[in-house]
Amino acid sequence: MKIEQIYTGCIAQAAYYLESEGEAAIFDPLREVQPYIDKAHHDGARIKYIFETHFHADFVSGHLDLAKKTGATIVYGPTAKPEFDAHIASDDEVFKVGNYSVKAIHTPGHTLESTCYLLSDENGKPYGIITGDTLFIGDVGRPDLAQEMASELTQEKLAGHLFDSLRNKIMPLPDDLIVFPSHGAGSACGKNMSKETTDTLGNQKKTNYALRADMTKEEFTAELLDGLGAPPAYFPQNVKLNIKGYDSLDTVLINSKKALSAKAFEAAANETDAIVLDVRHEDDFVKRHIPNSIFIGLHGGFAPWVGALLMNVDQPLLLVTPEGKEEEAITRLSRVGFDHVLGYLEGGIDAWENAGFELDTMKSVSPETFASDISGKSPVIDARKPGEFGSEHVDGALNFPLDTVNENFTGLPKEEFYLHCAGGYRSVIMGSILKSRGIHNFTNVEKGIAGIRKTAVPLTNFTCPSGQK
């Protein structure tokens, strides 16, 4: 069997390509579908099926574009009701791809239509299972996302469905089965995902808290819901796009990839309700940027942070990008449904400055300067997640997670304070949002806790590395 794992996108959303005897099946494609078409062409294969594990919340799937360009059949599991042509599989329905087979296994819990796909070789031996958001490496999917679509679906009820799906449908499968989940660490679709991208089902039974053999449904529900934060606000909007349909990426690029002179860019910013989104590196942003612009750099967790912090997928955007990165920025925004880019600043920030328009900066200091001044007892705000903060932080610091800034910014200190994160990325995002709201009484600490750790600043006991920026 030939199965290739293809990673694209900023959150390691995985797509899986199975090819056999001139036929191919695609699992959960990302919105830019040309790589899948090119891969099939290279292998002399025809894309026959597009298998969707569920209506995704964290990204806009490429199912419609891929089906339009290839004629392949989109497949969903039982209970799915898309507003476009698709095959709704019955539980245990088998699809042939050459001599291999793909069995749909209905596993409600993350959502009601959630379905896993069991891959078997030419001899009928199970090889691997595409688990979507039902089973991750080290975790399982959160059960609270479908509530936005149907109020009667409480997270407790969905957690119960997930418990049954895992025990009755997944855990009885062979231990040597390879688990292929849709996400790794960093996705908001779970709370404790591993950085590993595959594992055997047998090892997951031994190590994944949610697959503990002696766990009751009540214990499972309690552990699954414990510490589960609110999902990003854009998630329900992406679900609706995946159910109802969306403009093709080709159309989005034609509409969005418009070079604007500094004068035209300034006029568009003044005459519309567009947000100026600066996607350069944080080191460049702190030195000079357009006043009131929001920084979310392409090199970090770009698209999820855009969705979590800008929230409304219909929000018009104007882009400030590194040269040559305009199409990448538009494409990555489209992955989370932000398709309303009005254009980008031609010539970048240099063109803005050369046109004589106003620039702003962000106060920022090295970890060493922070260490020499911390005796002044200015408050220290840590923008990392609660789990990261709990593992190690500056003694006396206050935790103020970036994803809460829009709701809770008024709770920040009124006096001058220091702001940092893990590596310098999130603190600049947060600082840009604060400045856009007229809050300037802070100083960013470059390199975050990674840099502070190398100084004499007192830290609480270290217990677990975060791996976050």
Short mmCIF file of C-alpha atoms in Angstrom, two decimals:
data_model
loop_
_atom_site.label_atom_id
_atom_site.label_comp_id
_atom_site.label_asym_id
_atom_site.label_seq_id
_atom_site.Cartn_x
_atom_site.Cartn_y
_atom_site.Cartn_z
CA MET A 1 0.00 0.00 0.00
CA LYS A 2 1.23 3.45 -0.85
CA ILE A 3 0.17 6.10 1.66
CA GLU A 4 1.87 9.45 1.73
CA GLN A 5 1.41 11.93 4.54
CA ILE A 6 1.35 15.48 3.19
CA TYR A 7 1.78 18.37 5.61
CA THR A 8 0.75 21.85 4.55
CA GLY A 9 -0.46 24.83 6.47
CA CYS A 10 0.47 26.52 9.68
CA ILE A 11 -1.18 24.09 12.09
CA ALA A 12 0.13 20.84 10.63
CA GLN A 13 -3.32 19.86 9.44
CA ALA A 14 -2.62 16.54 7.79
CA ALA A 15 -3.93 15.32 4.47
CA TYR A 16 -3.42 11.72 3.44
CA TYR A 17 -2.97 10.41 -0.04
CA LEU A 18 -3.61 6.77 -0.89
CA GLU A 19 -2.78 5.58 -4.41
CA SER A 20 -3.26 2.21 -6.04
CA GLU A 21 -3.51 0.96 -9.61
CA GLY A 22 -4.22 4.33 -11.14
CA GLU A 23 -6.79 5.45 -8.55
CA ALA A 24 -6.34 7.76 -5.60
CA ALA A 25 -8.29 8.91 -2.55
CA ILE A 26 -7.70 12.17 -0.71
CA PHE A 27 -8.49 12.64 2.97
CA ASP A 28 -9.39 16.04 4.41
CA PRO A 29 -7.63 18.27 1.84
CA LEU A 30 -6.60 21.80 2.68
CA ARG A 31 -8.02 24.64 0.65
CA GLU A 32 -5.15 24.88 -1.83
CA VAL A 33 -5.72 21.69 -3.79
CA GLN A 34 -3.20 21.89 -6.63
CA PRO A 35 -0.53 19.86 -4.77
CA TYR A 36 -2.94 16.92 -4.57
CA ILE A 37 -3.77 17.17 -8.26
CA ASP A 38 -0.08 17.40 -9.15
CA LYS A 39 0.72 14.38 -6.96
CA ALA A 40 -1.94 12.25 -8.57
CA HIS A 41 -0.79 13.34 -12.05
CA HIS A 42 2.81 12.45 -11.18
CA ASP A 43 1.72 8.97 -10.08
CA GLY A 44 -0.54 8.46 -13.08
CA ALA A 45 -3.52 8.23 -10.76
CA ARG A 46 -7.08 9.49 -11.00
CA ILE A 47 -8.51 11.07 -7.84
CA LYS A 48 -11.61 9.01 -7.18
CA TYR A 49 -12.77 10.01 -3.70
CA ILE A 50 -12.39 12.92 -1.31
CA PHE A 51 -13.03 11.63 2.20
CA GLU A 52 -14.03 14.18 4.81
CA THR A 53 -13.93 13.10 8.44
CA HIS A 54 -16.32 15.86 9.58
CA PHE A 55 -17.25 19.49 8.98
CA HIS A 56 -14.02 21.14 10.08
CA ALA A 57 -14.05 24.14 12.40
CA ASP A 58 -10.41 25.21 12.38
CA PHE A 59 -9.91 25.51 8.63
CA VAL A 60 -11.76 25.68 5.32
CA SER A 61 -11.43 22.35 3.57
CA GLY A 62 -10.52 22.08 -0.12
CA HIS A 63 -13.16 19.49 -0.88
CA LEU A 64 -15.26 21.64 -3.22
CA ASP A 65 -12.34 22.96 -5.29
CA LEU A 66 -10.81 19.50 -5.57
CA ALA A 67 -14.11 17.90 -6.61
CA LYS A 68 -14.72 20.61 -9.21
CA LYS A 69 -11.28 20.21 -10.74
CA THR A 70 -11.13 16.40 -10.71
CA GLY A 71 -14.70 15.11 -10.77
CA ALA A 72 -14.02 13.11 -7.61
CA THR A 73 -16.83 12.18 -5.24
CA ILE A 74 -16.92 13.93 -1.86
CA VAL A 75 -17.69 11.46 0.93
CA TYR A 76 -19.03 12.26 4.41
CA GLY A 77 -20.12 9.96 7.18
CA PRO A 78 -23.68 9.25 8.38
CA THR A 79 -25.85 12.20 9.51
CA ALA A 80 -23.86 14.80 7.51
CA LYS A 81 -26.07 17.24 5.62
CA PRO A 82 -23.87 19.32 3.29
CA GLU A 83 -25.51 21.87 1.01
CA PHE A 84 -23.73 20.50 -2.08
CA ASP A 85 -23.47 17.17 -3.87
CA ALA A 86 -21.78 14.52 -1.75
CA HIS A 87 -22.06 10.84 -0.99
CA ILE A 88 -23.27 10.24 2.56
CA ALA A 89 -21.73 6.94 3.60
CA SER A 90 -23.50 4.42 5.76
CA ASP A 91 -21.70 3.02 8.80
CA ASP A 92 -19.20 0.31 7.71
CA GLU A 93 -19.63 1.15 4.02
CA VAL A 94 -16.57 0.07 2.03
CA PHE A 95 -15.03 2.01 -0.85
CA LYS A 96 -12.58 0.39 -3.25
CA VAL A 97 -9.41 2.15 -4.42
CA GLY A 98 -7.72 -0.30 -6.75
CA ASN A 99 -7.18 -3.48 -4.74
CA TYR A 100 -7.32 -1.60 -1.45
CA SER A 101 -10.34 -0.65 0.58
CA VAL A 102 -11.50 2.27 2.72
CA LYS A 103 -14.19 1.56 5.32
CA ALA A 104 -16.24 4.40 6.81
CA ILE A 105 -16.62 3.96 10.58
CA HIS A 106 -19.13 6.37 12.13
CA THR A 107 -17.63 7.77 15.36
CA PRO A 108 -19.83 10.59 16.67
CA GLY A 109 -18.58 12.65 19.58
CA HIS A 110 -16.35 15.44 18.34
CA THR A 111 -19.30 16.19 16.06
CA LEU A 112 -22.31 14.04 15.22
CA GLU A 113 -21.13 13.29 11.66
CA SER A 114 -17.53 12.50 12.70
CA THR A 115 -16.29 9.46 10.81
CA CYS A 116 -13.01 7.55 10.76
CA TYR A 117 -11.70 5.70 7.70
CA LEU A 118 -10.09 2.28 8.04
CA LEU A 119 -7.51 1.52 5.34
CA SER A 120 -6.95 -2.16 4.38
CA ASP A 121 -4.47 -3.68 1.95
CA GLU A 122 -5.11 -5.99 -0.99
CA ASN A 123 -5.38 -8.96 1.38
CA GLY A 124 -7.98 -7.26 3.54
CA LYS A 125 -5.53 -6.68 6.39
CA PRO A 126 -6.13 -3.37 8.21
CA TYR A 127 -3.16 -1.05 7.74
CA GLY A 128 -4.09 2.32 9.21
CA ILE A 129 -6.98 4.47 10.31
CA ILE A 130 -7.68 8.11 9.48
CA THR A 131 -9.18 9.37 12.72
CA GLY A 132 -9.88 13.02 11.91
CA ASP A 133 -10.63 14.76 15.22
CA THR A 134 -11.95 11.64 16.96
CA LEU A 135 -8.57 10.34 18.15
CA PHE A 136 -5.33 12.29 18.31
CA ILE A 137 -1.91 11.17 19.47
CA GLY A 138 -2.18 11.62 23.23
CA ASP A 139 -5.65 13.16 23.15
CA VAL A 140 -9.14 13.05 21.64
CA GLY A 141 -11.26 15.72 19.98
CA ARG A 142 -13.06 18.33 22.06
CA PRO A 143 -16.81 17.69 22.32
CA ASP A 144 -18.09 21.25 22.52
CA LEU A 145 -17.84 22.56 18.94
CA ALA A 146 -21.11 21.15 17.60
CA GLN A 147 -23.07 23.08 20.23
CA GLU A 148 -22.86 26.15 18.02
CA MET A 149 -24.88 24.32 15.36
CA ALA A 150 -27.46 22.71 17.63
CA SER A 151 -28.11 23.96 21.16
CA GLU A 152 -29.44 20.61 22.37
CA LEU A 153 -26.00 19.04 21.78
CA THR A 154 -24.42 19.68 25.15
CA GLN A 155 -20.72 19.00 25.57
CA GLU A 156 -21.59 16.31 28.13
CA LYS A 157 -23.87 14.54 25.65
CA LEU A 158 -21.24 14.67 22.91
CA ALA A 159 -18.56 13.48 25.34
CA GLY A 160 -20.75 10.45 26.04
CA HIS A 161 -21.04 9.74 22.31
CA LEU A 162 -17.26 10.03 21.97
CA PHE A 163 -16.71 7.60 24.85
CA ASP A 164 -18.95 5.04 23.12
CA SER A 165 -17.32 5.60 19.73
CA LEU A 166 -13.83 5.07 21.11
CA ARG A 167 -14.75 1.97 23.14
CA ASN A 168 -17.05 0.31 20.62
CA LYS A 169 -15.56 1.34 17.26
CA ILE A 170 -11.86 2.19 17.68
CA MET A 171 -10.37 0.32 20.63
CA PRO A 172 -11.44 -3.17 19.38
CA LEU A 173 -9.33 -2.68 16.22
CA PRO A 174 -5.87 -4.34 15.92
CA ASP A 175 -3.08 -2.93 18.09
CA ASP A 176 -0.66 -2.70 15.15
CA LEU A 177 -2.99 -0.34 13.27
CA ILE A 178 -1.33 3.00 12.47
CA VAL A 179 -3.30 6.00 13.70
CA PHE A 180 -3.32 9.00 11.34
CA PRO A 181 -4.99 11.97 13.11
CA SER A 182 -5.86 15.29 11.53
CA HIS A 183 -3.90 17.44 13.98
CA GLY A 184 -0.79 17.63 16.10
CA ALA A 185 0.29 19.91 18.95
CA GLY A 186 -0.94 23.48 18.71
CA SER A 187 -4.42 22.90 17.35
CA ALA A 188 -7.37 24.21 19.35
CA CYS A 189 -9.41 21.10 18.41
CA GLY A 190 -7.98 19.32 21.46
CA LYS A 191 -6.16 20.27 24.65
CA ASN A 192 -3.22 17.89 25.07
CA MET A 193 -2.08 16.71 21.63
CA SER A 194 1.37 15.25 21.11
CA LYS A 195 3.87 16.66 18.63
CA GLU A 196 4.05 13.17 17.13
CA THR A 197 1.99 12.75 13.98
CA THR A 198 1.40 8.98 13.98
CA ASP A 199 1.45 6.07 16.42
CA THR A 200 0.12 2.54 16.73
CA LEU A 201 -3.30 2.09 18.21
CA GLY A 202 -1.82 -0.32 20.74
CA ASN A 203 0.56 2.29 22.09
CA GLN A 204 -2.23 4.83 22.29
CA LYS A 205 -4.24 2.38 24.39
CA LYS A 206 -1.31 2.34 26.81
CA THR A 207 -0.49 6.06 26.85
CA ASN A 208 -3.56 8.11 25.87
CA TYR A 209 -5.53 9.12 28.98
CA ALA A 210 -8.81 8.92 27.07
CA LEU A 211 -8.30 5.24 26.14
CA ARG A 212 -7.71 3.95 29.65
CA ALA A 213 -9.36 0.53 29.79
CA ASP A 214 -10.91 0.87 33.25
CA MET A 215 -12.32 4.36 32.68
CA THR A 216 -16.05 4.89 33.22
CA LYS A 217 -18.08 7.21 31.00
CA GLU A 218 -18.42 9.65 33.90
CA GLU A 219 -14.63 9.68 34.48
CA PHE A 220 -14.02 10.12 30.75
CA THR A 221 -16.39 13.07 30.56
CA ALA A 222 -14.90 14.75 33.61
CA GLU A 223 -11.30 14.37 32.40
CA LEU A 224 -12.13 15.40 28.84
CA LEU A 225 -13.91 18.59 29.89
CA ASP A 226 -11.42 19.55 32.61
CA GLY A 227 -9.40 22.58 31.56
CA LEU A 228 -11.13 22.82 28.19
CA GLY A 229 -11.01 26.52 27.27
CA ALA A 230 -13.47 28.30 25.01
CA PRO A 231 -13.00 27.50 21.31
CA PRO A 232 -11.83 30.29 18.99
CA ALA A 233 -14.67 32.53 17.88
CA TYR A 234 -14.14 31.85 14.18
CA PHE A 235 -14.72 28.08 14.49
CA PRO A 236 -18.52 28.16 13.94
CA GLN A 237 -18.02 30.39 10.90
CA ASN A 238 -15.64 27.87 9.33
CA VAL A 239 -18.08 25.05 10.01
CA LYS A 240 -20.79 26.94 8.11
CA LEU A 241 -18.42 27.60 5.19
CA ASN A 242 -17.61 23.90 5.00
CA ILE A 243 -21.30 22.99 5.08
CA LYS A 244 -22.62 25.67 2.74
CA GLY A 245 -19.68 26.23 0.38
CA TYR A 246 -17.31 29.09 -0.39
CA ASP A 247 -15.54 30.93 -3.20
CA SER A 248 -12.75 28.97 -4.87
CA LEU A 249 -9.20 29.86 -3.88
CA ASP A 250 -8.55 30.91 -7.48
CA THR A 251 -11.33 33.49 -7.19
CA VAL A 252 -10.07 34.67 -3.80
CA LEU A 253 -6.57 35.23 -5.18
CA ILE A 254 -7.90 37.20 -8.16
CA ASN A 255 -9.99 39.42 -5.88
CA SER A 256 -7.37 39.88 -3.16
CA LYS A 257 -3.95 40.04 -4.78
CA LYS A 258 -4.12 43.75 -5.59
CA ALA A 259 -1.05 45.95 -5.24
CA LEU A 260 -1.96 49.30 -3.70
CA SER A 261 0.29 52.35 -3.70
CA ALA A 262 0.93 53.94 -0.31
CA LYS A 263 -1.60 56.66 -1.15
CA ALA A 264 -4.26 54.15 -2.27
CA PHE A 265 -3.54 51.96 0.75
CA GLU A 266 -3.93 54.93 3.10
CA ALA A 267 -7.19 55.92 1.40
CA ALA A 268 -8.58 52.38 1.67
CA ALA A 269 -7.68 52.26 5.36
CA ASN A 270 -9.47 55.57 6.00
CA GLU A 271 -12.51 54.93 3.84
CA THR A 272 -13.34 51.37 4.89
CA ASP A 273 -13.52 49.43 8.13
CA ALA A 274 -10.56 47.32 7.05
CA ILE A 275 -7.95 46.21 9.57
CA VAL A 276 -4.34 46.77 8.56
CA LEU A 277 -2.71 43.40 9.16
CA ASP A 278 1.09 43.39 9.28
CA VAL A 279 2.50 39.90 8.67
CA ARG A 280 6.23 40.69 8.79
CA HIS A 281 8.61 39.48 11.51
CA GLU A 282 8.01 40.85 15.02
CA ASP A 283 11.52 42.37 15.09
CA ASP A 284 10.61 44.46 12.03
CA PHE A 285 7.22 45.42 13.40
CA VAL A 286 8.53 46.84 16.69
CA LYS A 287 10.97 49.10 14.80
CA ARG A 288 8.35 50.68 12.54
CA HIS A 289 4.78 50.00 11.55
CA ILE A 290 1.62 51.75 10.40
CA PRO A 291 -0.21 53.24 13.41
CA ASN A 292 -3.07 51.05 14.70
CA SER A 293 -2.03 48.09 12.52
CA ILE A 294 -2.26 44.59 13.99
CA PHE A 295 0.77 42.32 13.89
CA ILE A 296 0.41 38.58 13.28
CA GLY A 297 3.55 37.25 11.62
CA LEU A 298 3.54 34.69 8.84
CA HIS A 299 6.37 32.73 10.43
CA GLY A 300 4.36 31.75 13.54
CA GLY A 301 0.91 30.25 14.11
CA PHE A 302 -0.45 32.77 11.64
CA ALA A 303 -3.87 31.61 10.46
CA PRO A 304 -5.17 30.28 13.81
CA TRP A 305 -4.18 33.50 15.56
CA VAL A 306 -5.89 35.56 12.87
CA GLY A 307 -9.05 33.54 13.40
CA ALA A 308 -8.85 33.65 17.18
CA LEU A 309 -8.13 37.38 17.46
CA LEU A 310 -9.84 38.99 14.45
CA MET A 311 -12.73 36.50 14.83
CA ASN A 312 -15.04 37.67 12.02
CA VAL A 313 -14.22 35.96 8.71
CA ASP A 314 -16.04 38.75 6.85
CA GLN A 315 -13.64 41.36 8.24
CA PRO A 316 -11.97 43.32 5.38
CA LEU A 317 -8.18 43.31 5.58
CA LEU A 318 -5.30 45.34 4.15
CA LEU A 319 -1.95 43.57 4.20
CA VAL A 320 1.59 44.71 4.92
CA THR A 321 3.82 41.82 3.87
CA PRO A 322 7.47 41.01 3.24
CA GLU A 323 8.23 41.34 -0.46
CA GLY A 324 7.08 38.28 -2.38
CA LYS A 325 4.90 36.95 0.45
CA GLU A 326 1.61 38.51 -0.67
CA GLU A 327 0.11 35.36 -2.20
CA GLU A 328 1.23 33.21 0.72
CA ALA A 329 -0.48 35.56 3.16
CA ILE A 330 -3.73 35.57 1.16
CA THR A 331 -3.66 31.79 0.79
CA ARG A 332 -3.04 31.15 4.46
CA LEU A 333 -5.79 33.58 5.44
CA SER A 334 -8.16 31.70 3.14
CA ARG A 335 -7.46 28.49 5.05
CA VAL A 336 -9.46 29.90 7.96
CA GLY A 337 -12.08 31.63 5.81
CA PHE A 338 -10.69 35.18 5.77
CA ASP A 339 -11.28 35.89 2.08
CA HIS A 340 -11.90 39.65 2.16
CA VAL A 341 -8.43 41.06 1.54
CA LEU A 342 -8.76 44.44 -0.20
CA GLY A 343 -5.12 44.52 -1.29
CA TYR A 344 -1.54 44.79 -0.07
CA LEU A 345 0.89 47.67 0.34
CA GLU A 346 3.03 47.74 -2.79
CA GLY A 347 6.66 48.28 -1.83
CA GLY A 348 5.96 47.40 1.79
CA ILE A 349 6.71 49.59 4.77
CA ASP A 350 9.49 51.39 2.87
CA ALA A 351 6.91 52.72 0.41
CA TRP A 352 4.77 53.96 3.29
CA GLU A 353 7.70 55.78 4.86
CA ASN A 354 8.89 57.21 1.55
CA ALA A 355 5.41 58.60 0.93
CA GLY A 356 5.75 60.63 4.13
CA PHE A 357 3.03 58.86 6.08
CA GLU A 358 3.23 58.48 9.86
CA LEU A 359 5.00 55.52 11.43
CA ASP A 360 4.80 54.08 14.92
CA THR A 361 7.13 51.91 17.03
CA MET A 362 6.75 49.56 19.99
CA LYS A 363 8.86 49.91 23.13
CA SER A 364 10.95 46.77 23.33
CA VAL A 365 13.97 45.72 25.42
CA SER A 366 16.37 42.79 25.52
CA PRO A 367 16.07 40.15 28.25
CA GLU A 368 19.27 41.54 29.77
CA THR A 369 17.83 45.05 30.03
CA PHE A 370 14.65 43.60 31.51
CA ALA A 371 16.73 41.72 34.07
CA SER A 372 18.62 44.85 35.11
CA ASP A 373 15.41 46.84 35.56
CA ILE A 374 13.10 44.24 37.09
CA SER A 375 14.18 45.42 40.54
CA GLY A 376 12.00 48.46 39.83
CA LYS A 377 9.05 46.17 40.51
CA SER A 378 7.06 47.05 37.39
CA PRO A 379 4.31 44.48 36.87
CA VAL A 380 5.16 41.64 34.48
CA ILE A 381 2.44 40.29 32.19
CA ASP A 382 2.93 36.82 30.70
CA ALA A 383 0.92 36.31 27.48
CA ARG A 384 1.35 32.54 27.30
CA LYS A 385 -1.29 29.87 27.86
CA PRO A 386 -2.16 28.94 31.46
CA GLY A 387 -0.43 25.58 31.13
CA GLU A 388 2.79 27.18 29.96
CA PHE A 389 2.60 29.79 32.70
CA GLY A 390 2.00 27.14 35.32
CA SER A 391 5.06 25.16 34.28
CA GLU A 392 7.49 28.07 34.73
CA HIS A 393 7.20 31.84 34.93
CA VAL A 394 8.85 34.98 36.22
CA ASP A 395 8.37 35.09 39.96
CA GLY A 396 5.46 37.44 40.68
CA ALA A 397 4.30 37.67 37.04
CA LEU A 398 0.61 37.75 36.12
CA ASN A 399 -0.83 35.45 33.46
CA PHE A 400 -2.84 37.18 30.74
CA PRO A 401 -3.19 34.75 27.78
CA LEU A 402 -3.10 36.33 24.35
CA ASP A 403 -6.36 34.72 23.25
CA THR A 404 -8.23 36.62 25.99
CA VAL A 405 -6.92 40.08 25.13
CA ASN A 406 -9.98 41.33 23.24
CA GLU A 407 -12.33 40.54 26.13
CA ASN A 408 -10.10 41.39 29.09
CA PHE A 409 -7.70 44.16 28.06
CA THR A 410 -9.26 46.57 30.56
CA GLY A 411 -7.94 44.34 33.35
CA LEU A 412 -4.31 45.13 32.56
CA PRO A 413 -2.25 47.29 34.94
CA LYS A 414 -2.74 51.05 34.64
CA GLU A 415 0.92 51.70 35.47
CA GLU A 416 3.86 50.83 33.20
CA PHE A 417 4.32 47.06 32.82
CA TYR A 418 6.47 44.54 30.99
CA LEU A 419 4.94 42.14 28.48
CA HIS A 420 6.45 38.84 27.32
CA CYS A 421 5.55 35.40 25.97
CA ALA A 422 7.61 32.29 25.18
CA GLY A 423 9.77 33.52 22.30
CA GLY A 424 8.67 37.05 21.39
CA TYR A 425 5.93 36.36 18.83
CA ARG A 426 2.74 36.43 20.90
CA SER A 427 3.77 39.39 23.04
CA VAL A 428 4.16 41.56 19.94
CA ILE A 429 0.75 40.40 18.67
CA MET A 430 -0.75 41.35 22.01
CA GLY A 431 1.16 44.63 22.10
CA SER A 432 -0.12 45.59 18.66
CA ILE A 433 -3.72 44.95 19.73
CA LEU A 434 -3.22 47.01 22.89
CA LYS A 435 -1.70 49.91 20.94
CA SER A 436 -4.61 49.81 18.47
CA ARG A 437 -6.90 50.29 21.49
CA GLY A 438 -4.90 53.25 22.77
CA ILE A 439 -2.96 51.34 25.44
CA HIS A 440 0.75 52.20 25.33
CA ASN A 441 1.95 51.79 28.94
CA PHE A 442 3.97 48.62 28.35
CA THR A 443 7.39 47.46 27.19
CA ASN A 444 7.82 44.27 25.19
CA VAL A 445 10.55 41.84 26.30
CA GLU A 446 12.32 40.38 23.28
CA LYS A 447 12.79 36.59 23.04
CA GLY A 448 10.30 36.04 25.86
CA ILE A 449 10.84 33.45 28.56
CA ALA A 450 13.45 31.73 26.40
CA GLY A 451 15.64 34.83 26.70
CA ILE A 452 14.69 35.64 30.28
CA ARG A 453 15.69 32.13 31.32
CA LYS A 454 19.31 32.97 30.43
CA THR A 455 19.39 35.90 32.85
CA ALA A 456 19.36 36.08 36.65
CA VAL A 457 15.64 36.91 36.81
CA PRO A 458 14.03 34.60 39.43
CA LEU A 459 11.71 31.98 37.89
CA THR A 460 9.35 29.50 39.47
CA ASN A 461 10.31 25.83 39.24
CA PHE A 462 10.36 24.46 35.73
CA THR A 463 8.16 21.40 35.20
CA CYS A 464 7.31 20.99 31.51
CA PRO A 465 8.54 22.57 28.26
CA SER A 466 5.82 24.25 26.19
CA GLY A 467 7.32 24.36 22.72
CA GLN A 468 5.26 27.48 22.05
CA LYS A 469 6.46 30.75 20.54
#
